[in-house]
mmCIF file of C-alpha atoms in Angstrom:
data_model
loop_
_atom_site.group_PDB
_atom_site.id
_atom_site.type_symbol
_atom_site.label_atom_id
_atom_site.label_comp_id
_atom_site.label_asym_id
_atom_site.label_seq_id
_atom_site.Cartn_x
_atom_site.Cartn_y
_atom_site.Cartn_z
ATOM 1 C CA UNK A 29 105.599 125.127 125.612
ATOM 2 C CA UNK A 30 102.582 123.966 122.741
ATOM 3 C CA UNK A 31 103.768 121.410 120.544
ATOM 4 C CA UNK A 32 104.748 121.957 116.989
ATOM 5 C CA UNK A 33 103.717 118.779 115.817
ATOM 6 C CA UNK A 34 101.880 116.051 118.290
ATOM 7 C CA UNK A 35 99.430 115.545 115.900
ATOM 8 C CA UNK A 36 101.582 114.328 113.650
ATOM 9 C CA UNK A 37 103.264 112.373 116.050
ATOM 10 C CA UNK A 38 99.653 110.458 117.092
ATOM 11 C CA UNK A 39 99.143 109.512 113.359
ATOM 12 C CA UNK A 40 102.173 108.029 113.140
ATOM 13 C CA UNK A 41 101.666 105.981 116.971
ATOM 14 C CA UNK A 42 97.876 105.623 116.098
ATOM 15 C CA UNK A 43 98.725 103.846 112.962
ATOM 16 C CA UNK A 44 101.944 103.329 111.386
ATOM 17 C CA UNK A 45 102.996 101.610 114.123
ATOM 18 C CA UNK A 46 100.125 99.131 114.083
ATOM 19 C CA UNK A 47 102.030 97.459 111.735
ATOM 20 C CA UNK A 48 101.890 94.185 113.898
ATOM 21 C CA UNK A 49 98.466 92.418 113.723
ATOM 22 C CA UNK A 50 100.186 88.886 114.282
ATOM 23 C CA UNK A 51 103.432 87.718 114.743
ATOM 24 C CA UNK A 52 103.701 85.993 111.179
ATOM 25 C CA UNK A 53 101.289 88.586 109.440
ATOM 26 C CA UNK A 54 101.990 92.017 110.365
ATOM 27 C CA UNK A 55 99.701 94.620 108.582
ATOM 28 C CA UNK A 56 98.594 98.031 109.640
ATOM 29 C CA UNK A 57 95.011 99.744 110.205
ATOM 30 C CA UNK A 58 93.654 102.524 108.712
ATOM 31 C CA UNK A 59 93.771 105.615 111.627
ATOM 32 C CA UNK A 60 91.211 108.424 111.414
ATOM 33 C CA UNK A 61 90.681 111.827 112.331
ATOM 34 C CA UNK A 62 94.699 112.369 111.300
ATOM 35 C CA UNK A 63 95.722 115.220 109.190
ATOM 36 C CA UNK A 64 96.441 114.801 105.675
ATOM 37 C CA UNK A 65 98.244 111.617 105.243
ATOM 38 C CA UNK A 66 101.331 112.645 102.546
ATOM 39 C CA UNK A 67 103.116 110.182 100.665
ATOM 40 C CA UNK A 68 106.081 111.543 99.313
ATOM 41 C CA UNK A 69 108.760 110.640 96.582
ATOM 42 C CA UNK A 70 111.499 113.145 98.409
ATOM 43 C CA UNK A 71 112.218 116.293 96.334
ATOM 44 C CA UNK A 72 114.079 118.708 99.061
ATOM 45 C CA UNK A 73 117.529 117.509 100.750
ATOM 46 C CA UNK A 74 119.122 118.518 103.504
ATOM 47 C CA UNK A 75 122.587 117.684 104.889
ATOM 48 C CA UNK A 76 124.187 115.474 106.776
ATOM 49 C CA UNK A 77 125.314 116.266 109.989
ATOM 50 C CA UNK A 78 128.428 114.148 110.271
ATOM 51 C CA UNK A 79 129.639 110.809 109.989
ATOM 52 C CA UNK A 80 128.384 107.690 112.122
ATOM 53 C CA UNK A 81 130.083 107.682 115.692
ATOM 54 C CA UNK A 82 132.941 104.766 115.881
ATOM 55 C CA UNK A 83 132.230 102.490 117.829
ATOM 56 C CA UNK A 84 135.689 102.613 119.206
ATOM 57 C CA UNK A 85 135.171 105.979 120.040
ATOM 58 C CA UNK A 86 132.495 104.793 123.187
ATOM 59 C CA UNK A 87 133.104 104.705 126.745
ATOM 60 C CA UNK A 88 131.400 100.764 127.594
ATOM 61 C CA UNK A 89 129.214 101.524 130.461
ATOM 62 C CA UNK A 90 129.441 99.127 133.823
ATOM 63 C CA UNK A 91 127.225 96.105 132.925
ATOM 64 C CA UNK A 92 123.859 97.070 134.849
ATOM 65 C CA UNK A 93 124.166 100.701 134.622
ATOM 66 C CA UNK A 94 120.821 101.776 134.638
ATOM 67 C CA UNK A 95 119.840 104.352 131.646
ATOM 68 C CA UNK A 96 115.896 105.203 130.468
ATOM 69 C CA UNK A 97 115.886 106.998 127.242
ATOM 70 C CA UNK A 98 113.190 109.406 126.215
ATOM 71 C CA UNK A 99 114.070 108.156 122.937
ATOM 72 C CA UNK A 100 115.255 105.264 120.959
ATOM 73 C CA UNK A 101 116.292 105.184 117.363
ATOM 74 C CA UNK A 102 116.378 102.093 115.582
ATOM 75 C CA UNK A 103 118.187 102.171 112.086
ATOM 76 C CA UNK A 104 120.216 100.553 109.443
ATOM 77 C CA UNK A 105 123.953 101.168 110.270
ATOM 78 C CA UNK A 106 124.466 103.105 107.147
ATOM 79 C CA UNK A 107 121.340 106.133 107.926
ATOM 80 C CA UNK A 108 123.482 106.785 111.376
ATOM 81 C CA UNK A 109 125.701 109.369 109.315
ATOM 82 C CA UNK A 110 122.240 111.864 110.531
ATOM 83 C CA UNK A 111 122.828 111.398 114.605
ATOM 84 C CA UNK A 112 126.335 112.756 114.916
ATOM 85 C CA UNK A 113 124.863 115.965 116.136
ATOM 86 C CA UNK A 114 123.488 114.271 119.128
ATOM 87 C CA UNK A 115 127.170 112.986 119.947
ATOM 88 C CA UNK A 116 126.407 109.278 121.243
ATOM 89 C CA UNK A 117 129.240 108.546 124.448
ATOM 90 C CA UNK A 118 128.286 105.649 126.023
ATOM 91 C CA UNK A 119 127.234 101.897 124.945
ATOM 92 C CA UNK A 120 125.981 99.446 127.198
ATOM 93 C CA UNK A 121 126.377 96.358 126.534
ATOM 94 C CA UNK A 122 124.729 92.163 127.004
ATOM 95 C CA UNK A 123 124.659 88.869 127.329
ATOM 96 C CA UNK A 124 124.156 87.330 123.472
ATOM 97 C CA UNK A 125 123.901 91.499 122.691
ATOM 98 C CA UNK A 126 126.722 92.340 119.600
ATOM 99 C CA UNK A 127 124.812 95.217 118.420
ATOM 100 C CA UNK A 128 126.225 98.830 119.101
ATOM 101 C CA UNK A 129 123.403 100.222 121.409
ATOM 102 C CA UNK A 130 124.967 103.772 122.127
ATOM 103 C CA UNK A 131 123.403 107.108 124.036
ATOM 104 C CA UNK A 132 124.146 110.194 124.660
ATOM 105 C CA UNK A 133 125.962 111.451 127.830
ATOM 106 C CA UNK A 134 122.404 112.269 129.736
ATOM 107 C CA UNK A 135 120.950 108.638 128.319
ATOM 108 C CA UNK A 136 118.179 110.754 126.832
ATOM 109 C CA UNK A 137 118.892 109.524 122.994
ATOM 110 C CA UNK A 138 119.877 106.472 122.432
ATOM 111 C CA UNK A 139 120.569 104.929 118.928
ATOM 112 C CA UNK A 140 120.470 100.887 117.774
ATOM 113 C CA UNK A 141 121.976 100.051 114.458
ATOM 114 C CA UNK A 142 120.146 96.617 113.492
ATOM 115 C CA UNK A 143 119.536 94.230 111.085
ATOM 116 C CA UNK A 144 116.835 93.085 109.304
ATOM 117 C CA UNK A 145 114.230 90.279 109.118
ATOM 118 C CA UNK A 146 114.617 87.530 112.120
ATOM 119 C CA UNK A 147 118.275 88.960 113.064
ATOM 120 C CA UNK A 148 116.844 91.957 114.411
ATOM 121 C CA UNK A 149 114.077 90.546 116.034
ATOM 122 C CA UNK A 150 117.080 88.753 117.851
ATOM 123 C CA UNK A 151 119.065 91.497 118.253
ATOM 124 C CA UNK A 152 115.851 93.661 119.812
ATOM 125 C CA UNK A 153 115.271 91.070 121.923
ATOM 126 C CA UNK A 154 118.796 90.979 123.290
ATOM 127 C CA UNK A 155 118.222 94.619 123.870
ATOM 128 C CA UNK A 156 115.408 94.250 125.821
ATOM 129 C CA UNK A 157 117.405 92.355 128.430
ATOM 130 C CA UNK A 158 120.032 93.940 129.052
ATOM 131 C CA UNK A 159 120.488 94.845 133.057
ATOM 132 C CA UNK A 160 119.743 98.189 133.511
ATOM 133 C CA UNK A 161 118.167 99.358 130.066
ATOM 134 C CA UNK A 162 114.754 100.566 130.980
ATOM 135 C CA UNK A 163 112.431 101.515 127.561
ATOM 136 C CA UNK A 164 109.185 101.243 129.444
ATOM 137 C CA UNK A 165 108.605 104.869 128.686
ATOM 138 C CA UNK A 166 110.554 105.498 125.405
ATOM 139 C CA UNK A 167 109.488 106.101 122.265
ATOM 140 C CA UNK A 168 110.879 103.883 119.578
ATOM 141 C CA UNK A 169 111.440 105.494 115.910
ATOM 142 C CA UNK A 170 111.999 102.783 113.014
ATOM 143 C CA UNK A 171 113.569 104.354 109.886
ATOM 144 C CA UNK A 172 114.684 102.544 106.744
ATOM 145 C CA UNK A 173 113.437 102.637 103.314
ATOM 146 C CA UNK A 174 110.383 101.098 101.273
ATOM 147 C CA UNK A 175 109.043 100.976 97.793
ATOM 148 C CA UNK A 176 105.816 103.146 97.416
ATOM 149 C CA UNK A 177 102.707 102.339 95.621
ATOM 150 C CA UNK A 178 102.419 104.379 92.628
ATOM 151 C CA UNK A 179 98.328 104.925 93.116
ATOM 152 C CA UNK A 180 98.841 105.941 96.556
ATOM 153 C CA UNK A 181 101.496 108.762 95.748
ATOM 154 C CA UNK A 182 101.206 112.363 96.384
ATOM 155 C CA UNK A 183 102.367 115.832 96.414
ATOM 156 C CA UNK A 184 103.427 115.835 93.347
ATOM 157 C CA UNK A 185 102.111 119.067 90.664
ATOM 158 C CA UNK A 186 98.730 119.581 89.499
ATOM 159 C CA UNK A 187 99.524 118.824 85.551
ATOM 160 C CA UNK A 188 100.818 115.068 86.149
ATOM 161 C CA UNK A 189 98.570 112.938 83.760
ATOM 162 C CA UNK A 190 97.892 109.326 84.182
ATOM 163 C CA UNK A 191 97.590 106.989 86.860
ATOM 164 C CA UNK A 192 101.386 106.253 86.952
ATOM 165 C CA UNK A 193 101.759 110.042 88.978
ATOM 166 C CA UNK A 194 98.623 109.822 91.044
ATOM 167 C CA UNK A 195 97.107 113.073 92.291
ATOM 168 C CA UNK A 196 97.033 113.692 95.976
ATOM 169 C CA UNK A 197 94.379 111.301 98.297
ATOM 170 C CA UNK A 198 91.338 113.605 97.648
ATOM 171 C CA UNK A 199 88.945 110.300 98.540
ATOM 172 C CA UNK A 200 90.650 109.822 102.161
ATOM 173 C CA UNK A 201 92.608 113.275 102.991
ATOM 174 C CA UNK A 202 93.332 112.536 107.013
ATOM 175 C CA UNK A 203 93.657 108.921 106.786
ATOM 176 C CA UNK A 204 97.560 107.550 106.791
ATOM 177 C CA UNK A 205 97.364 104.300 104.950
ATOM 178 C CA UNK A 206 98.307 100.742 105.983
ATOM 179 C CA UNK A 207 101.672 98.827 105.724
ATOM 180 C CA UNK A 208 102.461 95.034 104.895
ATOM 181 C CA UNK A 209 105.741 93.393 106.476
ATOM 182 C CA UNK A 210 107.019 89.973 105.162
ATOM 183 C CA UNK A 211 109.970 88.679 105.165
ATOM 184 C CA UNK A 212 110.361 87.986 101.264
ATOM 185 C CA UNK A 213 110.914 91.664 99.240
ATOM 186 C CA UNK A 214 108.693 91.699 96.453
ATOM 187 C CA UNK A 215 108.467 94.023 93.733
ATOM 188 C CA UNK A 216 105.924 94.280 90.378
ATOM 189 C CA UNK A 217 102.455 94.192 89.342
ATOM 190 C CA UNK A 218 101.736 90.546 90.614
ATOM 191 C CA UNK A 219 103.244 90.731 93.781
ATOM 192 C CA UNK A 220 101.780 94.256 94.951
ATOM 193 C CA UNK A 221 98.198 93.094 93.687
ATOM 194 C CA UNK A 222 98.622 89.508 95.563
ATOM 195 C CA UNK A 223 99.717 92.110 98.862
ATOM 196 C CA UNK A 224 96.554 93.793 98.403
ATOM 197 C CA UNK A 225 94.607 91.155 98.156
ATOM 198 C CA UNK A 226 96.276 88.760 101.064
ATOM 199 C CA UNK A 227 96.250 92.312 103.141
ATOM 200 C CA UNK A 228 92.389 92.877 102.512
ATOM 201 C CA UNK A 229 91.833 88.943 103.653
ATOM 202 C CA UNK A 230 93.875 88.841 106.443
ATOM 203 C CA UNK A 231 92.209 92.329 108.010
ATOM 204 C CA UNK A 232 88.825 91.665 106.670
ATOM 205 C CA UNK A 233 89.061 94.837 104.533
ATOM 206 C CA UNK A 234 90.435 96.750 107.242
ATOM 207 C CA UNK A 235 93.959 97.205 105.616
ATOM 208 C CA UNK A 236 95.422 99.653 102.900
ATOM 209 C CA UNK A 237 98.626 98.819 102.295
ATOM 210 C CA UNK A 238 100.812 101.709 100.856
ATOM 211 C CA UNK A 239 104.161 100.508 100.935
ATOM 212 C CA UNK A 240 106.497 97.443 100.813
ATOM 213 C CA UNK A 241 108.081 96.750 104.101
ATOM 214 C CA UNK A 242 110.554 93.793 104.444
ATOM 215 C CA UNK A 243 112.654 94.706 107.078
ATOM 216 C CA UNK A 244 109.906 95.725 109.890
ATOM 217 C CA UNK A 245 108.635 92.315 110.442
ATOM 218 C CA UNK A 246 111.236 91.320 112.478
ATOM 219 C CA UNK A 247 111.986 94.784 114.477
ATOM 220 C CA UNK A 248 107.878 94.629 115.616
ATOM 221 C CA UNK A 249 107.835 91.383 116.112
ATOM 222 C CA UNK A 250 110.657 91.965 118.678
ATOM 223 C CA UNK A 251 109.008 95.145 120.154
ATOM 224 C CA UNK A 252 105.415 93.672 119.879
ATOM 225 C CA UNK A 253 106.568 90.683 122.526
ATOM 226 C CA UNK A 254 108.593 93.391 124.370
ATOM 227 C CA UNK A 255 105.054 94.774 125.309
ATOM 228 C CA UNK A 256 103.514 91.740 125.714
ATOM 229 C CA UNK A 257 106.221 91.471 128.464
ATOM 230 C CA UNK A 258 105.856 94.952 129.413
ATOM 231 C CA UNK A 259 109.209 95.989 128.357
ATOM 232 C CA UNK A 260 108.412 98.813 126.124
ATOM 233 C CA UNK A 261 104.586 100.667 125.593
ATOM 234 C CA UNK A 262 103.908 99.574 122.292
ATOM 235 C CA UNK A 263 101.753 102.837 121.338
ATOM 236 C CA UNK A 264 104.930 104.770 121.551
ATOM 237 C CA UNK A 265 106.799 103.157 118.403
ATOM 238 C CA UNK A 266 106.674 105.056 115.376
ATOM 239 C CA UNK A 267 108.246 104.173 111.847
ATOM 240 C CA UNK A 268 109.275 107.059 109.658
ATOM 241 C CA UNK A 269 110.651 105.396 106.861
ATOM 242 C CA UNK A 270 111.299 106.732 103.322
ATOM 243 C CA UNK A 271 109.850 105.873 99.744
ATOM 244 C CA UNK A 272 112.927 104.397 97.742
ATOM 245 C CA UNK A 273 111.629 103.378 94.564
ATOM 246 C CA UNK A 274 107.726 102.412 93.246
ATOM 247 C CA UNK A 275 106.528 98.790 93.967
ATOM 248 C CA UNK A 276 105.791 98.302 90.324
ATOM 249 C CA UNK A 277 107.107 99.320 87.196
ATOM 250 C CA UNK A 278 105.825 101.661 84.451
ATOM 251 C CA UNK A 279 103.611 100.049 81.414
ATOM 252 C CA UNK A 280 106.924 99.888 78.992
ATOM 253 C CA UNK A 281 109.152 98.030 81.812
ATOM 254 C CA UNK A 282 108.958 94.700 83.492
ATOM 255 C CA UNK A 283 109.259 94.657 87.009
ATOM 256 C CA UNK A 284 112.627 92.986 86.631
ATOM 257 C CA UNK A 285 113.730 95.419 84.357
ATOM 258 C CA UNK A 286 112.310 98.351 86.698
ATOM 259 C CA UNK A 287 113.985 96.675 90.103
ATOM 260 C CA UNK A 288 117.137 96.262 88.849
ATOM 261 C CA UNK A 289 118.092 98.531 85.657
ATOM 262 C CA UNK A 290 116.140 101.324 87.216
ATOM 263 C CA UNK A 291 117.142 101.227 90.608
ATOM 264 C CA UNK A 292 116.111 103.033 93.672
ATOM 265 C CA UNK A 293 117.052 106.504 92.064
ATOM 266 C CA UNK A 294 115.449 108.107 95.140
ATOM 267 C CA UNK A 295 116.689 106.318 98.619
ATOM 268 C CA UNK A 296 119.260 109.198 99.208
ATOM 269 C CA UNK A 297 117.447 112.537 98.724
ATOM 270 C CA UNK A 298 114.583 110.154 100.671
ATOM 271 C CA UNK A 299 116.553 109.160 103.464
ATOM 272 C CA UNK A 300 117.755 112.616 104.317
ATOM 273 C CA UNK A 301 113.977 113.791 103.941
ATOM 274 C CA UNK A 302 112.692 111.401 106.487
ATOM 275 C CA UNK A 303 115.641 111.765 108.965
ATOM 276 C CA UNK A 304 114.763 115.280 108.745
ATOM 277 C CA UNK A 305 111.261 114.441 109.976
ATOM 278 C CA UNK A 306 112.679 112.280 112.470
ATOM 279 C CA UNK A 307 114.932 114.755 114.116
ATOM 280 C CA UNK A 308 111.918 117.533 114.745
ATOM 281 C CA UNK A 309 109.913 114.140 116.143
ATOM 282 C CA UNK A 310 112.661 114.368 118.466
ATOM 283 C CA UNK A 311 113.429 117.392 119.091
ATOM 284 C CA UNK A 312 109.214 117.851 120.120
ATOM 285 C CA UNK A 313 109.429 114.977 122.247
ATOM 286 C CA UNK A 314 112.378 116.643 124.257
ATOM 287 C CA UNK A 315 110.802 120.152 124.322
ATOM 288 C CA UNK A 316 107.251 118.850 125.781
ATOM 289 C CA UNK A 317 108.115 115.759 127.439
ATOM 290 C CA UNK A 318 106.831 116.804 130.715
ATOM 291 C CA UNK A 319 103.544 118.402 129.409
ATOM 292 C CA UNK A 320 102.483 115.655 126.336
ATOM 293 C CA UNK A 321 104.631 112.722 126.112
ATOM 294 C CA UNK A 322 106.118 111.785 129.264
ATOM 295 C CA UNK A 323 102.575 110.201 129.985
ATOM 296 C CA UNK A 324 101.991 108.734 126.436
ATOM 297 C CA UNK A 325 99.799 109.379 123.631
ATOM 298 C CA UNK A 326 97.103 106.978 123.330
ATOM 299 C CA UNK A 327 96.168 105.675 119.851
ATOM 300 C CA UNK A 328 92.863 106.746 118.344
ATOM 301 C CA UNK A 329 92.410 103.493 116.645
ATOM 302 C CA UNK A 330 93.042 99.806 118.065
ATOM 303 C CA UNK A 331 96.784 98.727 118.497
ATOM 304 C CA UNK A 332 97.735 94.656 118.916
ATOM 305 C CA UNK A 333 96.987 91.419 117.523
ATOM 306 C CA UNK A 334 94.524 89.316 116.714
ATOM 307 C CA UNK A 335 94.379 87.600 119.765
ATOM 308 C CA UNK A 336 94.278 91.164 121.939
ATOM 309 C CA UNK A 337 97.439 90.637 124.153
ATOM 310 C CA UNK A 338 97.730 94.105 124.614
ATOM 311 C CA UNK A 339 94.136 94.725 125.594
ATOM 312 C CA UNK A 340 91.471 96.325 123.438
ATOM 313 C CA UNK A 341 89.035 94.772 121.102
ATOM 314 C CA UNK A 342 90.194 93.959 117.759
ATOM 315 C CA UNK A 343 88.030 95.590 114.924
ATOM 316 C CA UNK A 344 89.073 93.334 112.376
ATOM 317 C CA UNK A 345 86.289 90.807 112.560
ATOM 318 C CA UNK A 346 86.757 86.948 114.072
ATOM 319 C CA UNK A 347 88.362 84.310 112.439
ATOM 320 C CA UNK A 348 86.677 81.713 114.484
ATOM 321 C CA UNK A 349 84.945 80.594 111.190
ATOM 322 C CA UNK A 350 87.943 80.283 109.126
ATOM 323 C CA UNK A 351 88.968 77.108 107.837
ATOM 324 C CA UNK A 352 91.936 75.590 109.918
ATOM 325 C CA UNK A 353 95.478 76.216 107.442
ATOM 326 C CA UNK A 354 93.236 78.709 105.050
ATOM 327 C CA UNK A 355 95.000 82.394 105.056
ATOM 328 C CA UNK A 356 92.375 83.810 108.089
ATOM 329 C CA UNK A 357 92.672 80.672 110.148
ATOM 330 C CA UNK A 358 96.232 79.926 110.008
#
């Protein structure tokens, strides 16, 4: 059967998920050759399927009962109300492992609710050794939500004025833009320029950041030393996340005033948008596993660090001239 979407599907692997350059500094390249990268405030909803599966409601496999998802979906506990429909029976279970890692009765989706920051690089890591989970060949999806920058917005009508509602990326139409990771959220005018700025430094004007992204750091981190390790294949993670809110205010708010008076007036209609995306990611990795993704996509554009531990040359420049401590040659 042709695939409805692997395209879309090598974007996101060729450069979404280079989100991890370095451990402490994860930022994203640029991919090319991609179709039009869209950056959407969510308009359209769809439903929910059903609420989150209990955990009491799981059978606990035998510890070292082997199971190799096709894939893995890594989310906040809350966005889980989406996955009934794939009706998750089994957990399996670790040492140091709390985290409800559940599949379905085949083991061909599998689901992670995790934390953020450093708990869920712990709680990946956990994951990663637990007897008898092998994720060598399955592709990871990260979901969660993010504040979008304004300039880099699109879809949105023709007759928008100003450069608060930016017109669709004419200047770069099949490029998806970079992301930043940290582990401080940061919102306003000061912060997202000082993100541009640090992100331009670090990746010797390589990166273009397009959204905050505070919870990654720790998830890639995690999966980034999972491939170093040859747990996982890093080239077949993927974040599909949602915009929740703008990174900035508008000219007549502050950015405190924006963050929390404001609000994130669009992490619901967002979340059901991208979980939506999510679930046809799926449902065309199931349908042509055997012809397309079974042997992996490879990534059009360079995936790893700075030091290379995955292989590959690293088309950021060298740092070897950077003064010891100074942001390039920390």
């Amino acid at each position: 059967m042709q695939s409805h979407i692997p395209n879309a599907f090598r974007a996101i692997v060729g450069a979404v998920t280079l989100a991890l350059l370095t451990a402490a500094n994860p930022v994203a390249l640029e991919s090319g050759s991609c179709p039009r990268a869209t950056t959407v405030i969510a308009t359209t909803t769809i439903a929910a399927t059903a609420s989150p599966t209990a955990a009491s409601s799981l059978v606990t496999a035998t510890p070292g009962t082997p199971v190799s998802p096709k894939i893995l979906l890594i989310a906040n506990e809350f966005e889980l109300d989406y996955l009934e429909a794939y009706n998750f029976t089994t957990q399996y279970t670790g040492d140091l492992f709390e985290q409800v890692f559940a599949c379905t009765a085949d083991g061909t989706i599998c689901k992670l609710a995790c934390g953020q920051e450093l708990v869920s690089a712990s709680q990946i890591t956990s994951l990663l050794l637990i007897s008898g989970v092998d994720l060598t060949k399955t592709y990871v999806i990260i979901s969660g939500t993010r504040g979008g920058d304004m300039f880099l917005g699109s879809d949105l009508p023709a007759n928008f004025s100003g450069q608060y509602f930016s017109l669709y990326t004419q200047d770069a139409p099949y490029k998806y833009p970079s992301t930043v990771g940290t582990e401080a959220y940061w919102h306003g005018d000061v912060a997202g320029e000082n993100v541009k700025y640090y992100a331009n430094v670090i990746t010797t004007g390589k990166a273009r950041p397009c959204n905050t992204n505070q919870d990654d750091t720790g998830r890639l981190v995690a999966l980034f030393l999972g491939a170093v390790h040859e747990k996982i294949d890093f080239g077949r993670v993927a974040i599909i996340k949602a915009f929740s809110n703008f990174d900035r205010p508008p000219p007549h708010l502050t950015a405190y005033q924006s963050r929390f008076s404001v609000g994130e007036g669009a992490t619901e209609p967002g979340l059901r948008n991208s979980w939506k995306t999510i679930v046809a990611v799926v449902n065309d990795v199931l349908e042509n596993w055997e012809t397309i993704f079974e042997a992996g996509i490879k990534p059009n554009t360079y995936m790893g660090d700075l030091k290379e531990r995955l292989g590959g040359s690293s088309d950021f420049g060298t740092t070897a001239g950077a003064a010891p401590g100074s942001v390039q040659g920390a």
